[in-house]
Coordinates of C-alpha atoms in Angstrom, one line a residue:
X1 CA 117.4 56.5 72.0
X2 CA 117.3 58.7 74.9
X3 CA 121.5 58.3 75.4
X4 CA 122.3 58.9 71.8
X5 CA 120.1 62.3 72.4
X6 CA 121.9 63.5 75.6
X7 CA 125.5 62.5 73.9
X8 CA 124.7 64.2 70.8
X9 CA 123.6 67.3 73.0
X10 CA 126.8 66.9 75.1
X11 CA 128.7 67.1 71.9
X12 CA 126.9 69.8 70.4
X13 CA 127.9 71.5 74.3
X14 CA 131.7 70.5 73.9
X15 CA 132.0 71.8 70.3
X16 CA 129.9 75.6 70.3
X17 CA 130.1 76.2 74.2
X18 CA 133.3 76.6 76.1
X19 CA 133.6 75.3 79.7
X20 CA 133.6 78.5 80.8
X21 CA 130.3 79.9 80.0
X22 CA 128.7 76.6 80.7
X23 CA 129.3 77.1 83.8
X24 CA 128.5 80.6 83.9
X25 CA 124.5 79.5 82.0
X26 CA 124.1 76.8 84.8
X27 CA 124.7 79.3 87.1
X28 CA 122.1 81.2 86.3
X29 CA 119.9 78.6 85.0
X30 CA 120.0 77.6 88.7
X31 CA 119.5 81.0 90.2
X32 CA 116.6 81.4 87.8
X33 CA 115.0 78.3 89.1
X34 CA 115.7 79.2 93.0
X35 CA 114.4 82.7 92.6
X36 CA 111.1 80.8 91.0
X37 CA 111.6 78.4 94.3
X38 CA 111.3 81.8 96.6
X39 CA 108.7 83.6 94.8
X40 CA 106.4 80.1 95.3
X41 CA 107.2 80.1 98.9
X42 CA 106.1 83.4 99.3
X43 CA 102.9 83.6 97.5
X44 CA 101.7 80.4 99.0
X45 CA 102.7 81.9 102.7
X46 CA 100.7 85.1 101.8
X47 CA 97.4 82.8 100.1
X48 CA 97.7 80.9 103.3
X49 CA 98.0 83.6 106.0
X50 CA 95.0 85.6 103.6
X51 CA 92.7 82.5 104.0
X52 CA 93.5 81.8 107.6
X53 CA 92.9 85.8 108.8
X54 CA 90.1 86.6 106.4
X55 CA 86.5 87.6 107.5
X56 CA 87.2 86.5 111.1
X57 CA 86.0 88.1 114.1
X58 CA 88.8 90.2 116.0
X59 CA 87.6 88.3 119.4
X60 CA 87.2 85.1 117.9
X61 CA 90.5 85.3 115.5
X62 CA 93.3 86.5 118.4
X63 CA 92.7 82.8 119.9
X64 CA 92.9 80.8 116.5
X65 CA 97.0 81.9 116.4
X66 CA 97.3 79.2 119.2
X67 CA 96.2 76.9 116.7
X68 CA 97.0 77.4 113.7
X69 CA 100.4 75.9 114.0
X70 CA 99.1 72.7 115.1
X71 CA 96.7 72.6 111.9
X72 CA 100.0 73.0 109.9
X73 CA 101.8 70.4 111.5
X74 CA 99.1 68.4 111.0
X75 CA 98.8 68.9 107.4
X76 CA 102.2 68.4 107.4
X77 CA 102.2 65.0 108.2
X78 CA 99.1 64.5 106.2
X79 CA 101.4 66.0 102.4
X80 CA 104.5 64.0 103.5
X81 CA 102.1 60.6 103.9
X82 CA 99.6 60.9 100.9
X83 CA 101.7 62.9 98.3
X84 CA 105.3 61.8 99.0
X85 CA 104.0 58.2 100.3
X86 CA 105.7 58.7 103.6
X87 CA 109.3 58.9 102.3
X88 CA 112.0 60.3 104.6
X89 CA 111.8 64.1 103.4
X90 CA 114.3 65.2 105.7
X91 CA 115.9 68.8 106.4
X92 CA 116.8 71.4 103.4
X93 CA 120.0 72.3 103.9
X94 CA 121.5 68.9 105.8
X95 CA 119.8 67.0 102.8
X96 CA 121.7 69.0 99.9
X97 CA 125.1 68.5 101.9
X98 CA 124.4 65.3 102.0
X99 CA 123.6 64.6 98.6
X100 CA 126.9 66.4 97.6
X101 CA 129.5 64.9 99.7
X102 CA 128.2 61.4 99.9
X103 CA 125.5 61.2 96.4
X104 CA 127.8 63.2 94.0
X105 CA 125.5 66.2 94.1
X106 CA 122.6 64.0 93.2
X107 CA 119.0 65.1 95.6
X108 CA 115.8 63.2 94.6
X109 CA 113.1 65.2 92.8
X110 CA 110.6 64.2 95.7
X111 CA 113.3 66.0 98.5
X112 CA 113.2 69.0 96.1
X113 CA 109.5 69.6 95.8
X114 CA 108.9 68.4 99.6
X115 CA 110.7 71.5 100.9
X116 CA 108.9 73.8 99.1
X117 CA 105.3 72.5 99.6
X118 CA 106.1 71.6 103.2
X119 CA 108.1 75.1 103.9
X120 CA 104.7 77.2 102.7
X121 CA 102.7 75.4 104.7
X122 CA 104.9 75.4 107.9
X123 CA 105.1 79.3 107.5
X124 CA 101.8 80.0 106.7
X125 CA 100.2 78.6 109.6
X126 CA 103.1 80.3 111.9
X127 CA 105.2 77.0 112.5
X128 CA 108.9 77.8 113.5
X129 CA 111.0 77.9 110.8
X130 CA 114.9 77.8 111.3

């Protein structure tokens, strides 16, 4: 049932929507979702980094920088092994050229959502990023 729904809907596409401005609505269809993708990122990084420097002691807080990254790497490892089951999440950017010149463009939900929940939590303890 689920094939003669996405043909009818490619149909109903082929008829009522040139190619044109299909491409021009998955444009920003995906632009949408990437700006939703950033503004994540960035309000976890600032709920992290609020938690993390909250109510501390000046004295007490100057030395907890040194490890704060290691607490995000740590809970790094700890994400990709209990939520992701220790799957290969790789690298952003070397996993979506991948996935378009060798999968046909195809990128695993579980690679999509890693680099967002694994990004925030990298930044937000101050782990390197780039």
């Amino acid at each position: 049932m689920e094939r003669a729904l996405k043909d009818k809907i490619l149909l109903w596409r082929r008829r009522f929507i040139p190619q044109k401005y299909f491409i021009i609505l998955l444009a920003v269809f995906t632009g949408f979702l990437a700006g939703v993708a950033a503004v994540i990122i960035k309000n976890t990084v600032h709920f992290i980094q609020y938690i993390l420097t909250h109510g501390f002691a000046e004295n007490v807080h100057n030395y907890l920088y040194f490890i704060y990254p290691l607490i995000g790497l740590f809970l790094n490892y700890q994400v990709i092994l209990k939520l992701f089951k220790g799957e290969d999440v790789g690298h952003g950017i070397p996993n979506t050229l991948y996935a378009i010149s060798k999968s046909h463009g195809i990128i695993k939900k579980m690679a999509m959502y890693a680099s967002v929940i694994t990004s925030a939590i990298t930044v937000g303890f101050g782990g390197s990023v780039g």
